[in-house]
């Protein structure tokens, strides 16, 4: 009895969601007509997604598992496939779906085009450090052009998970710790992938993931449970997802984690209430890999049948690789456990996206071999990758103006296992990049003929070839190459050390409890610094590392992430000053892992601490509360001064605006770009409010001696948040506004909203 009431309530809810949205009637009529012809098994099939399971252009599938899937494909019981690569393979599978099944419904082909397809861009955390939204849209556009040229029409990106925990390997995939910036990046990347019209040949469907709260995995341990309140959910986690919906994203992917102790895949409130009802999302939600089945080990589902029931009731529309929808939904409908309308709703959403892609008009439109051959890894695409890589580099420290390097005369020792590594810069989600295809630092620096450079690896970071599925084998005991590196350092003017993480040491399933330089690298660095401390440390990593010793002892430090195909060229051009670094961190670097999670928009507490000497205040006995490098931090080869900071009123109404301005001047000797950041603090709220919140930024380029007045407008919309009243609103009261080059800015102006 209870179940049928619940099912009825869900049914009423779903029907209510089918608002008579003003969609293209032809589309809706076509879809509804098609649904009316589908059997239950075919509807369940549209909700079923398989990974590529055999070379369709090769011999017939072997083994029961593959034959079963092949038969389901031929019976119209597969709606989508992922990780099928290449025009020929995709065409062959599409041919089966379109020409051999009863209704000929085309497949949609998905893949993780996260930071490039064949041309690899900086990992998203790196690219977000450029703060260049046009650039991020452009790189997504290039990736979409390449992926669609190779037959694909759906990417599982952008990943928009906010995270404050460098132990979590997937921070490399996001845009850092701030919801305001994360929302703008989400919008840029959705537009980049989807373009203006999904019917265009070079656009692909984007996917906002992982919905929701995955970045708050407890202890930074991947796939772990989460524990945050509804205000963190709405004020920190949800904004980038809402921005993706507002940008027109057509799919979502739910996450592996629980929130409110409920697996996201079975979480009705976030999927049906918030996403589909409140946000009017009419695309579809795909589960993450096997996450429907994983509700059993979560202890939330009794068995596969129960998991399928919970997932479809909660609004999860497509099953990635659990095989539970295709095996259980027909029985669940026939037994009355779930209403067929729930399947109709999910299938309608899936068919809608396929229709928008133009797959019903021409299922083979993406399968054009000539396009594939011409588009992938073109010179033009590589030039975009180089531009993105340069703009993603963050200059963390530059004492004694050691940088930029002189182009003539100096003898430079390039030392470190990542200096000649052509693979690590490709990062964790490298899709179709050719192994060892990235430009290395050694290659990039050798292009500058004026200096004498010697290269010594100094130490192996890891052994053997690395891949997505296996742990990187780190070297913890072989120091046999230390001596040659020490000699090179002793006989050189400058040492450029390239250290950090192998490309698969961050990313999915790559949580680390020790976030220092892996292996023997720090030991090598310490040995070298005893011999020659004119060291420029180039750090390659997919996450913020603990660089406290390095910050204390090394004069120049460059954060070079995993920058993709043009990594070495970009790093060399920055080191030699052909590009003045302009990146700013979008995620705080902790002083050590004990500080994690550490982030700029923290709450003040009732006992704020300003010194480690204050025993009974909210601080540590051994390190300051502040991170080593803060959100928004990034140096330039020039200097920028801020002056004449002013507001044109200290009174803001709900229908008025305040203008805030500052004079920015380039007081140095190089042309450079500065990311001017606007922060606002809400002094008192119906819930405790962050010390600062990013509410605007502008990238300003100035020549030496040039200055510019930078203006920002504040209206009450910038002050809105999810309040104690469980709604988005601005609350009257006192505010502080800051403008500066990073989140450490202290000077503020006061204004009141009333
Ligand atoms: C993975 C990831 C997800 C990815 C999917 C398909 O487990 O969690 O981000 O899109 O499976 O590869």
Short mmCIF file of N, CA and C in Angstrom, two decimals, residues 385-386 389-391 393 439 563 566-575 579:
data_model
loop_
_atom_site.label_atom_id
_atom_site.label_comp_id
_atom_site.label_asym_id
_atom_site.label_seq_id
_atom_site.Cartn_x
_atom_site.Cartn_y
_atom_site.Cartn_z
N UNK A 385 46.47 25.10 -27.58
CA UNK A 385 46.96 24.37 -26.40
C UNK A 385 48.17 25.07 -25.79
N UNK A 386 49.04 25.62 -26.64
CA UNK A 386 50.21 26.34 -26.14
C UNK A 386 49.78 27.60 -25.41
N UNK A 389 48.36 26.65 -22.08
CA UNK A 389 49.39 26.19 -21.14
C UNK A 389 50.15 27.36 -20.54
N UNK A 390 50.52 28.31 -21.36
CA UNK A 390 51.28 29.48 -20.84
C UNK A 390 50.44 30.23 -19.81
N UNK A 391 49.16 30.40 -20.12
CA UNK A 391 48.29 31.22 -19.25
C UNK A 391 47.91 30.48 -17.97
N UNK A 393 50.12 28.75 -16.11
CA UNK A 393 51.29 28.66 -15.22
C UNK A 393 51.19 29.74 -14.14
N UNK A 439 55.42 17.99 -25.30
CA UNK A 439 56.76 18.57 -25.37
C UNK A 439 57.30 18.62 -23.94
N UNK A 563 50.32 20.32 -18.07
CA UNK A 563 49.89 21.37 -18.98
C UNK A 563 49.51 20.88 -20.37
N UNK A 566 51.58 20.87 -25.10
CA UNK A 566 52.61 21.89 -25.34
C UNK A 566 53.27 22.32 -24.04
N UNK A 567 53.30 21.45 -23.06
CA UNK A 567 53.82 21.75 -21.73
C UNK A 567 55.21 22.35 -21.74
N UNK A 568 56.15 21.65 -22.35
CA UNK A 568 57.56 22.08 -22.29
C UNK A 568 57.78 23.42 -22.96
N UNK A 569 57.12 23.62 -24.11
CA UNK A 569 57.26 24.90 -24.82
C UNK A 569 56.74 26.04 -23.96
N UNK A 570 55.59 25.80 -23.32
CA UNK A 570 54.98 26.85 -22.50
C UNK A 570 55.87 27.19 -21.31
N UNK A 571 56.37 26.16 -20.64
CA UNK A 571 57.22 26.40 -19.46
C UNK A 571 58.48 27.15 -19.86
N UNK A 572 59.09 26.75 -20.96
CA UNK A 572 60.32 27.42 -21.41
C UNK A 572 60.04 28.88 -21.75
N UNK A 573 58.92 29.13 -22.42
CA UNK A 573 58.62 30.52 -22.81
C UNK A 573 58.36 31.39 -21.57
N UNK A 574 57.82 30.80 -20.53
CA UNK A 574 57.63 31.56 -19.28
C UNK A 574 58.98 31.74 -18.58
N UNK A 575 59.77 30.69 -18.48
CA UNK A 575 61.05 30.81 -17.76
C UNK A 575 61.96 31.84 -18.43
N UNK A 579 56.80 34.86 -22.20
CA UNK A 579 55.44 35.07 -21.71
C UNK A 579 55.55 35.39 -20.23
#
